XYZ file of C-alpha atoms in Angstrom:
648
model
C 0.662 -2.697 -23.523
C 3.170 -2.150 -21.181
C 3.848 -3.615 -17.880
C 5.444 -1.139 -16.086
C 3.407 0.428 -12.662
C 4.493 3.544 -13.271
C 4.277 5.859 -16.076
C 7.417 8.179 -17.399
C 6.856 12.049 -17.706
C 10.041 12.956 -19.236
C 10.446 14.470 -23.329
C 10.189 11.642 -25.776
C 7.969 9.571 -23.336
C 4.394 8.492 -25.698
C 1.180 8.311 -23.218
C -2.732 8.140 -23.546
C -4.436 11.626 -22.638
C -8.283 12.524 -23.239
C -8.516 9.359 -25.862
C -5.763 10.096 -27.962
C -2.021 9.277 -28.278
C 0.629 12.353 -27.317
C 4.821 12.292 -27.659
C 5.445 14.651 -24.863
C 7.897 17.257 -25.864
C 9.049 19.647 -22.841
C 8.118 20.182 -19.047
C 6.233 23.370 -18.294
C 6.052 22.789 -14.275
C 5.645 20.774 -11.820
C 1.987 19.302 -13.048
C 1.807 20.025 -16.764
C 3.677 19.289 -19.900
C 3.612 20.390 -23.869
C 2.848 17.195 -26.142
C 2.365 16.391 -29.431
C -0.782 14.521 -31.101
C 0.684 11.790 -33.010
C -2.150 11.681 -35.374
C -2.580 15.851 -35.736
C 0.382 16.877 -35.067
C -0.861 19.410 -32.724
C 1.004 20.645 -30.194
C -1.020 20.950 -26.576
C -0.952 21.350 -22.705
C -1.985 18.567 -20.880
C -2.054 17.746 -16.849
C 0.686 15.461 -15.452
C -2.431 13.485 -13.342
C -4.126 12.949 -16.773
C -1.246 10.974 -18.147
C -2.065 6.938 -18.967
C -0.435 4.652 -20.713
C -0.963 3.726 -24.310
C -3.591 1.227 -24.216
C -3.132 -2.233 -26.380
C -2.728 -2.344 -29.865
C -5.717 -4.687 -29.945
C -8.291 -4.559 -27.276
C -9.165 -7.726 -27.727
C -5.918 -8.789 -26.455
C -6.292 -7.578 -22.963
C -10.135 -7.907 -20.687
C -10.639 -4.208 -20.146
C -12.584 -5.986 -16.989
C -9.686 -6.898 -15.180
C -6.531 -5.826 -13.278
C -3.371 -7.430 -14.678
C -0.539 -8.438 -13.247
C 0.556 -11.768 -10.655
C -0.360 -10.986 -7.215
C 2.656 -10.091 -5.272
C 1.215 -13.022 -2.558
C 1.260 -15.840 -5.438
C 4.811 -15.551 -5.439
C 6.589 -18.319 -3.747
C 9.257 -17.653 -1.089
C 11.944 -19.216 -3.045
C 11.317 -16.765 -6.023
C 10.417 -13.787 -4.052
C 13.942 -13.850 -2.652
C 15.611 -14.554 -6.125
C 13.666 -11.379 -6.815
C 15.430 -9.383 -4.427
C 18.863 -10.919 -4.598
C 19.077 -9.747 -8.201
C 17.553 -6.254 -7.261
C 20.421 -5.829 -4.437
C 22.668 -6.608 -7.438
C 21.398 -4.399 -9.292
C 20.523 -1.407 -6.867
C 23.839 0.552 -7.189
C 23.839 0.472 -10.769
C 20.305 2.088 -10.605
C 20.458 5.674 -9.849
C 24.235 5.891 -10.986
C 24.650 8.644 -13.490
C 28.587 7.713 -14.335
C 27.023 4.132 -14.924
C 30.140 2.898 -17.293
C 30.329 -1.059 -18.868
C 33.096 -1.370 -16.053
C 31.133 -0.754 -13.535
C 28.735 -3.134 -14.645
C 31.108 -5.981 -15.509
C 32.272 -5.801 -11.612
C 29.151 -5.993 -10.239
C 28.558 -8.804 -12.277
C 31.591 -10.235 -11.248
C 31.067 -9.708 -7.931
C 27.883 -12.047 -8.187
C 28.974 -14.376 -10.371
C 26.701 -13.896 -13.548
C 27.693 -12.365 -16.875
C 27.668 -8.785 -17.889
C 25.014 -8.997 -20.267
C 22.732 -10.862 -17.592
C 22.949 -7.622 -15.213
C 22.301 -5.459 -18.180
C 19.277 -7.644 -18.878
C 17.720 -7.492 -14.918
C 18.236 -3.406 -15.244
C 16.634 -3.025 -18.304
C 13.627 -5.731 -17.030
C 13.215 -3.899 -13.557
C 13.543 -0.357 -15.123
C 10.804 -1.346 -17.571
C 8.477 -2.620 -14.543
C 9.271 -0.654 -12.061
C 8.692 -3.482 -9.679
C 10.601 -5.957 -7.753
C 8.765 -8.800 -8.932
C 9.445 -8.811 -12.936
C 13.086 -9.974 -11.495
C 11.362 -13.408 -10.177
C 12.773 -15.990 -12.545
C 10.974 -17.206 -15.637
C 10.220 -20.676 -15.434
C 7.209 -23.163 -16.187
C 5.137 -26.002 -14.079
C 4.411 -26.144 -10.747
C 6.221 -24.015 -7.661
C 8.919 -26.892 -6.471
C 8.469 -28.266 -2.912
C 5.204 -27.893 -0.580
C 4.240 -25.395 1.419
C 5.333 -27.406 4.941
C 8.634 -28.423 3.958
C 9.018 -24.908 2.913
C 8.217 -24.186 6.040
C 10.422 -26.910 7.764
C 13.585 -25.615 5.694
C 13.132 -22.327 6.316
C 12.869 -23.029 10.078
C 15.572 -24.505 10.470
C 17.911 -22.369 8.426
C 16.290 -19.767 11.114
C 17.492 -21.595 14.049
C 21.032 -22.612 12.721
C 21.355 -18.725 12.089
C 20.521 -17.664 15.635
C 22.467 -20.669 17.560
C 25.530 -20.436 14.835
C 25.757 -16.978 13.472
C 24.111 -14.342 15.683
C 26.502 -15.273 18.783
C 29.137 -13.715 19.881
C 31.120 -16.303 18.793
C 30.819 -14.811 15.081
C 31.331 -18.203 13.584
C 31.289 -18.244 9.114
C 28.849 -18.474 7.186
C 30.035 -22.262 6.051
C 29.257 -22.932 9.989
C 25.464 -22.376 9.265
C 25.653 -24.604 6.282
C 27.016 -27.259 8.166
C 24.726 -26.959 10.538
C 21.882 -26.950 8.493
C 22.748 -30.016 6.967
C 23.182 -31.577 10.555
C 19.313 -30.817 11.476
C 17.895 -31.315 8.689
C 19.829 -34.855 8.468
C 18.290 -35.438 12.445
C 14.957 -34.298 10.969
C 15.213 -36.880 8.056
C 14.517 -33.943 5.539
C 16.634 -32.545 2.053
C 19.063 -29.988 2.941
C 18.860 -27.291 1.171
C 21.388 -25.737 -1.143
C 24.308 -23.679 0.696
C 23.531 -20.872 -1.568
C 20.024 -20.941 0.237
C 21.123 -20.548 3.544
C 23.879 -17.729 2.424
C 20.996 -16.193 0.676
C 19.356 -15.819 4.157
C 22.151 -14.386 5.548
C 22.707 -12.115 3.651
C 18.997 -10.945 4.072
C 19.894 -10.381 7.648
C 19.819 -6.463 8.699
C 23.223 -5.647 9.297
C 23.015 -3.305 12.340
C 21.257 -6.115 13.735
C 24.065 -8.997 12.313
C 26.445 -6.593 14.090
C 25.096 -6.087 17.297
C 23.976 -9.697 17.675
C 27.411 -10.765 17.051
C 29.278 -8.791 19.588
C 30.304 -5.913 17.401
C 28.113 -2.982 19.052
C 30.046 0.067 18.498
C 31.060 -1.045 15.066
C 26.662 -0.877 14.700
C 26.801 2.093 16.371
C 28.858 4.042 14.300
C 27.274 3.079 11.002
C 23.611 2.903 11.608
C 22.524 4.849 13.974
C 21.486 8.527 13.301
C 23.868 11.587 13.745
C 21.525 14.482 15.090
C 21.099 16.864 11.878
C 20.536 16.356 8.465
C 19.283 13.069 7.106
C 21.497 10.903 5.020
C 20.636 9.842 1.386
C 17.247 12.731 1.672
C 19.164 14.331 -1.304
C 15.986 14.595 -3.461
C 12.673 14.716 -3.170
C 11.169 10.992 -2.795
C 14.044 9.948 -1.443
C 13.207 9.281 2.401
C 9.845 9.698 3.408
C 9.261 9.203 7.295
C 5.748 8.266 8.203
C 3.379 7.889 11.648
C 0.303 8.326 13.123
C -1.709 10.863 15.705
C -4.781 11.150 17.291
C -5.755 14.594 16.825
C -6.571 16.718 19.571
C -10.093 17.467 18.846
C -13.497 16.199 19.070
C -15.343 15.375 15.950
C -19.246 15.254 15.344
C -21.243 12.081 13.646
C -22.679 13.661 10.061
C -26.303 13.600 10.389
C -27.404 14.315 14.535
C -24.014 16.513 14.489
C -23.584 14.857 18.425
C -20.057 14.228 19.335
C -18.270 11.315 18.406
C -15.048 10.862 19.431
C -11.231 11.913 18.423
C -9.550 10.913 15.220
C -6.647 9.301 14.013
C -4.528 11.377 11.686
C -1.368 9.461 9.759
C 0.893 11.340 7.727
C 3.841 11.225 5.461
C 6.451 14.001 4.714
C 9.375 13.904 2.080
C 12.584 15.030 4.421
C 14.315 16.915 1.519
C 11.828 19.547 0.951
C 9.110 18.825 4.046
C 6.525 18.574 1.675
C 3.418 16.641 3.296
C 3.095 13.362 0.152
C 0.409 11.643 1.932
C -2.101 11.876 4.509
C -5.292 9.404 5.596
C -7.666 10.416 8.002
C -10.150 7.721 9.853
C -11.853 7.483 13.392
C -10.135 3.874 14.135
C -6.836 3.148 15.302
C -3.595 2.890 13.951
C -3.323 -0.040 11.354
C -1.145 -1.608 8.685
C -4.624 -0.388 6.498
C -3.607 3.474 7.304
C -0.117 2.894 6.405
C -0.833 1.494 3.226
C -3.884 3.336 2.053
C -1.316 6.717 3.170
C 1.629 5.566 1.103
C -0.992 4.487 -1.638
C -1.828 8.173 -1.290
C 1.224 9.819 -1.364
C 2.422 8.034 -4.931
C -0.751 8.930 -6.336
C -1.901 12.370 -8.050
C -4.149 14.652 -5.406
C -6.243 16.605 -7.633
C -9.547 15.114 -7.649
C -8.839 14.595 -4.179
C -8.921 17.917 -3.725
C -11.993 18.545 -5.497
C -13.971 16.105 -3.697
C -13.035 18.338 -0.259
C -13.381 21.411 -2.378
C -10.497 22.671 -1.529
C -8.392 25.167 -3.674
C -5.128 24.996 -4.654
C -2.940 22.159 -5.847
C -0.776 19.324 -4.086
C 1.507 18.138 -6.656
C 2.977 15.300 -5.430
C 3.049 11.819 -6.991
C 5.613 8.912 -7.512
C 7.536 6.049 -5.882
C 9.323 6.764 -2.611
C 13.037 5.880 -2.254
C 12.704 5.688 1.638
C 9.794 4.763 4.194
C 11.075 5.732 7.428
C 8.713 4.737 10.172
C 9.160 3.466 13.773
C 8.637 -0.025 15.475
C 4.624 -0.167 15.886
C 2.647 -3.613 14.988
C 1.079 -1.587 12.619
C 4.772 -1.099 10.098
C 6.101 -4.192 10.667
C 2.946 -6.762 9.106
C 4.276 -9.072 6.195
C 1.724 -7.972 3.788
C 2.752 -4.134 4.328
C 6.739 -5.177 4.013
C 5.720 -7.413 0.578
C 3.762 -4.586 -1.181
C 6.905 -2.507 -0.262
C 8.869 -4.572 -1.556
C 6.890 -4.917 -4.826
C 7.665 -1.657 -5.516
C 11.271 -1.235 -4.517
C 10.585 0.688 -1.407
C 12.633 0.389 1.414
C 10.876 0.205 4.231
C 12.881 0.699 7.489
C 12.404 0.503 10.977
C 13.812 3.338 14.131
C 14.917 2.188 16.921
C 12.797 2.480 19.500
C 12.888 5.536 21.718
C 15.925 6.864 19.510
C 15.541 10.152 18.362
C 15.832 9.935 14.069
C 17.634 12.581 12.533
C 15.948 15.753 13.910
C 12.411 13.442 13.998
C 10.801 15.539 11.062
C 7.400 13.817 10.974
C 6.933 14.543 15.014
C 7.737 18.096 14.064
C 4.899 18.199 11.474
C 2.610 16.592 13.764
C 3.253 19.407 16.425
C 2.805 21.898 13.963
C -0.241 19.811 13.112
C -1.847 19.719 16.400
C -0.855 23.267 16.598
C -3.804 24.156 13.900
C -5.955 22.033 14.902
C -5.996 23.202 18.432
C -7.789 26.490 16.953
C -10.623 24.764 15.752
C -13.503 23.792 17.620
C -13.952 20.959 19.873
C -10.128 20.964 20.449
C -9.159 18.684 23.515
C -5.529 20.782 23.799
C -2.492 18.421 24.944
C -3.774 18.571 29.053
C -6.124 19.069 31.338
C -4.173 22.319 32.304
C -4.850 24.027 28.793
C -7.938 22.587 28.725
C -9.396 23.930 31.685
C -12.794 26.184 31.942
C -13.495 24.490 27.530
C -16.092 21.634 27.185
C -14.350 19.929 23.982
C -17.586 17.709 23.388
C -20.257 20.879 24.333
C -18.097 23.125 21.736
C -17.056 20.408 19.200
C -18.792 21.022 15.217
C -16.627 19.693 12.581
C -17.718 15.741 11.286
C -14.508 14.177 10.358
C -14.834 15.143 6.261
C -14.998 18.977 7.676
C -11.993 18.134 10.056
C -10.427 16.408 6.781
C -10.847 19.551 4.932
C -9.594 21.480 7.566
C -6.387 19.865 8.047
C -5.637 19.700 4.491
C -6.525 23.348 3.234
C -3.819 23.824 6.206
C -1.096 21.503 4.719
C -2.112 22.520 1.041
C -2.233 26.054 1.061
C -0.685 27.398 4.457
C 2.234 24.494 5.571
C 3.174 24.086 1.658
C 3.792 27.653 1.105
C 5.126 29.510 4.150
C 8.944 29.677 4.808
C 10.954 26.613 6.671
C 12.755 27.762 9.429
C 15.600 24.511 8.659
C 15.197 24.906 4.640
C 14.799 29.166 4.558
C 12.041 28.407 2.083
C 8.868 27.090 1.737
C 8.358 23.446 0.850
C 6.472 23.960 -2.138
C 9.655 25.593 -3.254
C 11.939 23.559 -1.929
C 9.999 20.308 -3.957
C 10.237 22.325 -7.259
C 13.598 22.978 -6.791
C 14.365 19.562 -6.179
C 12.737 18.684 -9.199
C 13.348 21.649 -11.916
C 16.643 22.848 -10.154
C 17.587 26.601 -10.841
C 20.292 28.170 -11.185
C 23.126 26.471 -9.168
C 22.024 22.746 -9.318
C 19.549 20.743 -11.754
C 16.657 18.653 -10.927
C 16.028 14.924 -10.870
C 12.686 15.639 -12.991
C 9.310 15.149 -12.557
C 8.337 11.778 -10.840
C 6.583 8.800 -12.719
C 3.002 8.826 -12.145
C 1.317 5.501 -11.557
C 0.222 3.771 -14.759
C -2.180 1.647 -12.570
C -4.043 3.462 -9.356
C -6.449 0.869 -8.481
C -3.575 -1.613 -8.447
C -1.553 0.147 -6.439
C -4.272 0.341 -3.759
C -5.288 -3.341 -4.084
C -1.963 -4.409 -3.112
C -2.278 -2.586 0.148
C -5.200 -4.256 1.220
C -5.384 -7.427 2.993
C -5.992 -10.978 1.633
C -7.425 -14.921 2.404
C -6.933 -17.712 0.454
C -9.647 -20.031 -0.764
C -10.847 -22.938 -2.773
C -13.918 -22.387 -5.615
C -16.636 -24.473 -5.125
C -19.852 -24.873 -7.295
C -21.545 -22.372 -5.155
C -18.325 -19.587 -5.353
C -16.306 -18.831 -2.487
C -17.269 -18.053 1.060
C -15.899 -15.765 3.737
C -16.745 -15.347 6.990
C -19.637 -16.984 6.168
C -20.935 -15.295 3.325
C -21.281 -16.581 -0.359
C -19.718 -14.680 -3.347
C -19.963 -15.921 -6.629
C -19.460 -15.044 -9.925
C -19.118 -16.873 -13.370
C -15.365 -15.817 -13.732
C -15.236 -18.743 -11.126
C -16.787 -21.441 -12.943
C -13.155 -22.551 -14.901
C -11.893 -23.244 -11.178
C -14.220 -24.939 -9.046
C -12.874 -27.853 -7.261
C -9.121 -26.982 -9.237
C -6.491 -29.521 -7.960
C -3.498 -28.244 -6.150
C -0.073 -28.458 -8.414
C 1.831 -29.863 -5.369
C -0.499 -32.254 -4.015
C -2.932 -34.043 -5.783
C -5.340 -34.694 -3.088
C -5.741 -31.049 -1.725
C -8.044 -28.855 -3.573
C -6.125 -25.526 -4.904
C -6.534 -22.484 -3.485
C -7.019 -18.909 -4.763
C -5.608 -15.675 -3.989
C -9.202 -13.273 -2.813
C -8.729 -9.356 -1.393
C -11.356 -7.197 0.319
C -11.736 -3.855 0.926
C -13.046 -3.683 4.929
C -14.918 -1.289 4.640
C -16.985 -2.453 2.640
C -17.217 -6.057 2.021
C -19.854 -6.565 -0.478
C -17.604 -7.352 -3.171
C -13.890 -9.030 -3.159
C -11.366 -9.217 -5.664
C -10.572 -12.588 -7.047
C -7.301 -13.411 -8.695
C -7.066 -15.489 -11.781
C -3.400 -17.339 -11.346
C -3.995 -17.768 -15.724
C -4.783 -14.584 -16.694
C -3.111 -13.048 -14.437
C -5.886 -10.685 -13.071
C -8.375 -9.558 -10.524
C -11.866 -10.345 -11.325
C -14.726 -8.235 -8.562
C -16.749 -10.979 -7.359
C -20.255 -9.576 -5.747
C -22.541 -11.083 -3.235
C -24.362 -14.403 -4.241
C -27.550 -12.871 -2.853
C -27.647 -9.412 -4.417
C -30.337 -8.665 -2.260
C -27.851 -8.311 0.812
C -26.898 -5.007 1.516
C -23.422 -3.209 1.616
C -21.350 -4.032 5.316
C -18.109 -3.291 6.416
C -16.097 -6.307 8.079
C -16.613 -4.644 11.537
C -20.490 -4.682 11.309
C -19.776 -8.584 10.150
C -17.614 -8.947 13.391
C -20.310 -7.528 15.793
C -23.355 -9.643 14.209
C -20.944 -12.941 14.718
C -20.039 -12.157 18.425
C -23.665 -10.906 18.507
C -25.245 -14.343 17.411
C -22.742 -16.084 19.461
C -24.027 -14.432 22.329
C -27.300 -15.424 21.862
C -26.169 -19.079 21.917
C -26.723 -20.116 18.251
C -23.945 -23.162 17.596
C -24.459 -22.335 14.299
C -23.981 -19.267 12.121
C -25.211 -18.842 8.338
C -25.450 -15.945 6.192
C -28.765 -15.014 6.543
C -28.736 -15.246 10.471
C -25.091 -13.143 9.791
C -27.696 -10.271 7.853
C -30.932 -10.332 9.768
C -28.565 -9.416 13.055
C -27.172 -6.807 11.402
C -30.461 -5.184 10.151
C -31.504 -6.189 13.714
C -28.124 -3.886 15.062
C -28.410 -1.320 12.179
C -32.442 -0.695 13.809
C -30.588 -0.518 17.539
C -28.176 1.749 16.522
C -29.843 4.300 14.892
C -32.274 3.944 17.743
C -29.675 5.035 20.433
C -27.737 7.550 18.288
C -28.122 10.037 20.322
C -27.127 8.617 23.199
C -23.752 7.234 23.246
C -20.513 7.904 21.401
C -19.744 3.997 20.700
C -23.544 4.232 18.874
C -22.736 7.436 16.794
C -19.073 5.747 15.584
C -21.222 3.326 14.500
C -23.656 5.064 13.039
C -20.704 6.745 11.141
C -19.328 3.120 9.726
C -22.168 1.786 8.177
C -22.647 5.494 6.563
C -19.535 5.332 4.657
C -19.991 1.703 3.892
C -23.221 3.086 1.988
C -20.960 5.969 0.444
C -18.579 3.827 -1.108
C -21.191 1.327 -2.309
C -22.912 4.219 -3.952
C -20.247 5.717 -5.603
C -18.934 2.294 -7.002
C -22.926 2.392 -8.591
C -22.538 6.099 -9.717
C -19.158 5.095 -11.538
C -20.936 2.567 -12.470
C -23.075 4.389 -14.669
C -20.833 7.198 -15.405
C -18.548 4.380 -17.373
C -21.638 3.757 -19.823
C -20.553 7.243 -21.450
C -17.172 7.385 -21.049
C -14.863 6.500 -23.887
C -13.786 3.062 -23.284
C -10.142 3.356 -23.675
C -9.974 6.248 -20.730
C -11.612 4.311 -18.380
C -10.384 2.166 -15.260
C -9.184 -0.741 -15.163
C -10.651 -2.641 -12.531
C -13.857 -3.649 -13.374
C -16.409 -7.171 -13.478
C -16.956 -8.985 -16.320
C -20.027 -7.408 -17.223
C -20.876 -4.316 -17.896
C -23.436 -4.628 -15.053
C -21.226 -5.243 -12.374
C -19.311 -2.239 -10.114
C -16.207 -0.563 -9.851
C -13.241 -0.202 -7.447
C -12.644 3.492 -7.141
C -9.310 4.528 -5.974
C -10.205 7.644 -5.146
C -13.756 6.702 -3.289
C -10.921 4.019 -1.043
C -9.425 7.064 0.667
C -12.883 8.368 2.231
C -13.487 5.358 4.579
C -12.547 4.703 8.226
C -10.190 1.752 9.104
C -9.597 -0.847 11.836
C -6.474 -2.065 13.334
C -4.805 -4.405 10.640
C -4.879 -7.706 13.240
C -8.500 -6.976 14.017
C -8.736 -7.796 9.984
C -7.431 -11.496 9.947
C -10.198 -13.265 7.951
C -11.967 -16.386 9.262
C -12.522 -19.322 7.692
C-alpha cells in the first residue's frame, strides 16, 4: 500500500478502479484515460475522479476502519523543521527537467550531505508527496519537553530581533553568541548553532531585508511589478484565494423568510483563471473556509456537481504550487500554515493594501458580484443602486439555490466564455496548460488525491487530551469508544508524572463524533458520543447552551444540563422563526447539523453493499459505527476559526 497523498495519472501508472486493478495506457482528456485490466487484459475508459490506489496486498495488514498516516500536529518542532530544511534542499531539484548528477552533487554540496542522501530525500518526498515523510527516522521518545522547547525557541526569537533584524545587520555567528549568553543568564542548554542558523534561515527574506535596513534592495525583488504574475507558468502553479460577502439576501429552507447575506470564498489558478475551489457558508470569514476551499480545489468536483444538479463538468483537481492570499487572521493561523506545509504548498502572504499583480481573485469577485446582482434579493454595492428594491421583500434563493446559482455561473458560463487578458476561455486555457497543442506541450494531468477524507481532516481544527476510563471529554461532553481502552491513563514519554496526551479533531459543525489519533498505528479512529441517545450539535449550538447556563447562574455545567438547554433553545428557536433573522440563521445551523449526521447514517448503510475494497477509508471500528464524508463536509456553514478554540 502506498503512502503517497496523491495518486499519479500518467501512462504506466497501476491504480484501483470499480474493484479491479488497471495499468493506465494513454490520456484521452482532461478527466478520462484508456487502461488496461491486469487480470483480462481488456482495454477500457475509465474517469480520472474514479482513480484509487491499489489497495494492500493483504487486507489484513491495514484496518480498513482507519485513516493512516502521523498527524501533521504529532510532529515535534525540532523535526518539523528538519522536514523543511531538507525540502528547501531539495525544492530546485524538483520540477527541474535538465535535472543532471551535477546538479545534484552541488546542491548536496552546498548543504553539506552526500549525493546519494539528496537522491534519497527526492525519491522519499516524490513518493509521498508530503513534507512530512522528510522528518527524520528515529526511535524513543521526542528529546526535550515541551517548556524548554518553548524557552529555547524564545530566546533564539529574541536574540534574532535585538541581533539580526537591526539595522546594524550584524552575522549570523552574532545570534549564536548571543544565544548562548541568555540562555547561560537563564541557567538553560544552549542549543546547537546549527539551530539558531536553521531559524534564520526560516526568516522571510523581504522581511530579513527590510528589517535590516536594506528597503529598496526588498523592494526590487519582492514586491509585485503590475502585469503578469511570476512563476503562474502552469496551471496549479499560483492560486490566489479570498473571501466576499455576496451582495444578496438569502432565505432560511423551510419558512423561505429572509436570512441574511452570505459569505462566498474562492480560489482561481492565475495561469488559465480557472475557478479550483469555492465554499459557500452564512458565517464569517475563517481559517475553516480557507481550508475546507483549498481542500476543495485539490479534490475532483463531480459528485459535487451532482449533488447541486448541475450540468457540466469542473475538472480540476491536484496540489497547488502557490496559495496567494492577503494578511487576514483568517490565512495566517498555525494550523492552516502546517497543513500547507504538509503538502508542500506555499502559502504566502500580500502586503497589505498593495495591489498583487493585476489582483486576479478581486477581478473574479467583481465579475462574481456582477451575476449575482441579477438574481433576486440582490443588495447591489450602495444605497444609490439600491434605491426604490426591498432586497429582503424580493429575496427567494436559500443558500444551496444561491450555491447552485453561483456555480452553474462559474461552471458553465465563467469557464467557457473568452478572457479578455488570456483571448480564450479558461476552460481552454487549463487544457492547454495541461495537453499543450501545437506550439508548446503540457505539464499533464494533475495527481488526484489518493486520500480525500484525509486531506479534509487535516484542515480541521484540533485539542489535545488524556484517555480516561470513561473516554475523553470536550467541552464537557463524554466520547468514548473501545479503540481507547489500550490508552487510558498512558504515561507521557517526557515526563513520567504527567499523563500523555492524544491528538482529537472535530468537525464544527457537527460535533457528535471526533476523530481520535492512534500515535501506534498511526491512524484516526471516529469516536461517537458516550450517550448515543444525545442528538447531533454543531459547536456553536454547544457555545450558546454554555453562555446560556452561565447566564442562568449554574457554577456548574455537565453534559446533560449542556443538552437539555439546547433542546430547551432548539424549542425557542423554532418558536420565533419567523420573527427574527438571528432565529432563522439558527434555525439554518442545527438543519445542516442534522444533514450531515444523516448522510454519515445513509453512507452508513450504503457501505453494507458496497465492495469493500472501493470503499472509504475513514471509518469506526465497527461496522456499526458512521462515516466521515468528504463530500457531505463541503455542505455545512462555518464560524470564524478563533471562535473554534476548544475548552477544556
Amino acid at each position: 500500500m502506498t503512502n503517497s497523498v496523491f495518486l499519479s495519472v500518467k501512462p504506466g501508472s497501476v491504480v484501483f478502479a470499480e474493484g479491479r486493478r488497471y495499468k493506465i495506457t494513454h490520456l484521452l482528456g482532461m478527466d478520462s484515460v484508456l487502461a488496461d485490466d491486469l487480470e483480462t487484459k481488456q482495454t477500457e475508459r475509465l474517469r480520472v475522479d474514479r482513480l484509487r490506489p491499489l489497495p494492500p496486498e493483504n487486507p489484513q495488514d491495514v484496518d480498513a476502519n482507519s485513516i493512516i498516516g502521523r498527524d501533521i500536529c504529532d510532529i515535534s518542532d525540532e523535526d518539523w523543521a528538519e522536514a523543511q530544511r531538507r525540502f528547501q534542499v531539495i525544492k530546485p531539484l524538483l520540477n527541474d527537467l535538465d535535472r543532471t548528477r551535477e546538479k545534484v552533487t552541488q546542491v548536496a554540496a552546498g548543504a553539506g550531505v552526500n549525493t546519494a542522501t539528496v537522491y534519497e530525500w527526492l525519491r522519499t518526498f516524490n513518493d509521498a508527496g508530503h513534507l512530512s515523510a522528510l522528518i527524520p527516522q528515529k526511535r524513543g521518545p521526542k528529546r526535550g519537553s515541551r517548556q524548554l522547547q518553548a524557552t529555547i525557541e524564545k530566546v533564539i526569537e529574541v536574540a534574532i530581533n535585538d541581533i539580526y533584524l537591526s539595522k546594524q545587520r550584524q552575522k549570523p555567528q552574532d545570534v549564536v553568541n548571543h544565544v548562548a549568553y541568555l540562555c547561560k543568564k537563564a541557567g538553560i542548554e544552549a542549543p546547537h548553532p546549527n539551530t539558531v542558523r536553521n531559524r534564520l534561515r526560516e526568516l522571510p527574506q523581504a522581511m530579513s531585508l527590510r528589517r535590516r535596513g536594506m528597503a529598496e534592495k526588498a523592494r526590487n525583488q519582492f514586491e509585485p511589478i503590475m502585469g503578469s504574475f511570476p512563476g503562474a507558468e502552469t496551471p496549479l502553479a499560483v492560486i490566489q484565494i479570498d473571501h466576499t460577502e455576496a451582495d444578496i439576501i438569502v432565505v432560511e429552507e423551510i419558512t423561505r423568510l429572509p436570512m441574511g447575506r452570505p459569505t462566498i470564498t474562492l480560489a482561481i489558478d492565475i495561469f488559465s483563471r480557472m475557478v479550483v475551489g469555492c465554499y459557500v457558508s452564512m458565517e464569517k470569514p475563517s481559517a475553516i473556509a480557507v481550508g475546507m476551499c483549498l481542500a476543495r480545489a485539490m479534490l475532483p468536483k463531480n459528485e459535487y456537481l451532482v449533488d447541486l444538479d448541475i450540468p457540466g463538468d469542473w475538472p480540476v483537481w491536484g496540489k497547488m504550487g502557490i496559495v496567494h492570499c492577503d494578511n487576514a487572521k483568517e490565512f495566517r493561523g498555525s494550523m492552516l500554515s502546517r497543513a500547507c506545509e504538509q503538502y508542500a504548498i506555499d502559502l504566502q502572504m500580500r502586503p497589505v493594501k498593495v495591489p498583487h499583480y493585476g489582483g486576479h481573485i478581486e477581478r473574479l469577485m467583481g465579475t462574481s458580484a456582477g451575476e449575482i446582482r441579477t438574481l433576486p434579493g440582490a443588495t447591489f454595492s450602495s444605497p444609490r443602486e439600491r434605491k426604490g428594491y426591498d432586497s429582503e421583500k424580493e429575496s427567494a434563493l436559500t443558500l444551496k439555490e444561491f450555491e447552485q446559482r453561483l456555480v452553474d455561473f462559474i461552471v458553465n458560463v465563467y469557464h467557457q466564455r473568452r478572457h479578455s487578458e488570456l483571448n480564450a476561455p479558461p476552460r481552454r486555457q487549463w487544457e492547454i496548460g495541461l495537453l499543450g497543442d501545437m506550439s508548446r506541450p503540457g505539464k499533464g494531468i494533475p495527481d488526484i488525491p489518493a486520500d480525500p477524507q484525509r486531506l479534509c481532516l487535516d484542515f480541521l481544527p484540533f485539542v489535545e487530551r488524556t484517555v480516561q476510563p470513561y473516554g475523553v471529554v470536550i467541552d464537557d461532553i463524554y466520547y468514548y469508544h473501545e479503540v481507547l481502552n489500550p490508552w487510558i491513563n498512558a504515561q507521557d514519554l517526557n515526563q513520567s508524572k504527567a499523563k500523555r496526551k492524544f491528538i482529537l479533531r472535530r468537525d464544527p459543525r457537527d460535533i457528535s463524533v471526533v476523530y481520535f489519533f492512534d500515535p501506534d498505528a498511526n491512524q484516526y479512529y471516529e469516536i461517537p458520543y458516550r450517550n448515543a441517545a444525545h442528538p447531533p450539535i454543531s459547536v456553536w449550538e454547544l457555545r450558546a447552551a454554555q453562555q446560556r447556563l452561565k447566564e442562568e447562574g449554574q457554577a456548574h455545567v455537565d453534559e446533560e444540563a449542556i443538552f437539555e438547554a439546547v433542546g430547551r433553545m432548539r424549542e425557542r428557536v423554532e418558536a420565533a422563526i419567523t420573527k427574527t433573522k438571528a432565529a432563522r440563521r439558527q434555525i439554518h445551523r442545527m438543519n445542516t447539523t442534522h444533514q450531515k449526521a444523516k448522510a454519515r447514517e445513509d453512507k452508513t448503510l450504503n457501505a453494507a453493499t458496497t465492495e469493500p475494497a472501493a470503499q472509504d477509508q475513514i471509518h469506526t471500528k465497527e461496522q456499526s459505527q458512521t462515516s466521515f464524508s468528504s463530500d457531505d463536509i463541503f455542505s455545512m456553514p462555518i464560524q470564524p476559526f478563533d471562535d473554534l478554540r476548544v475548552k477544556s
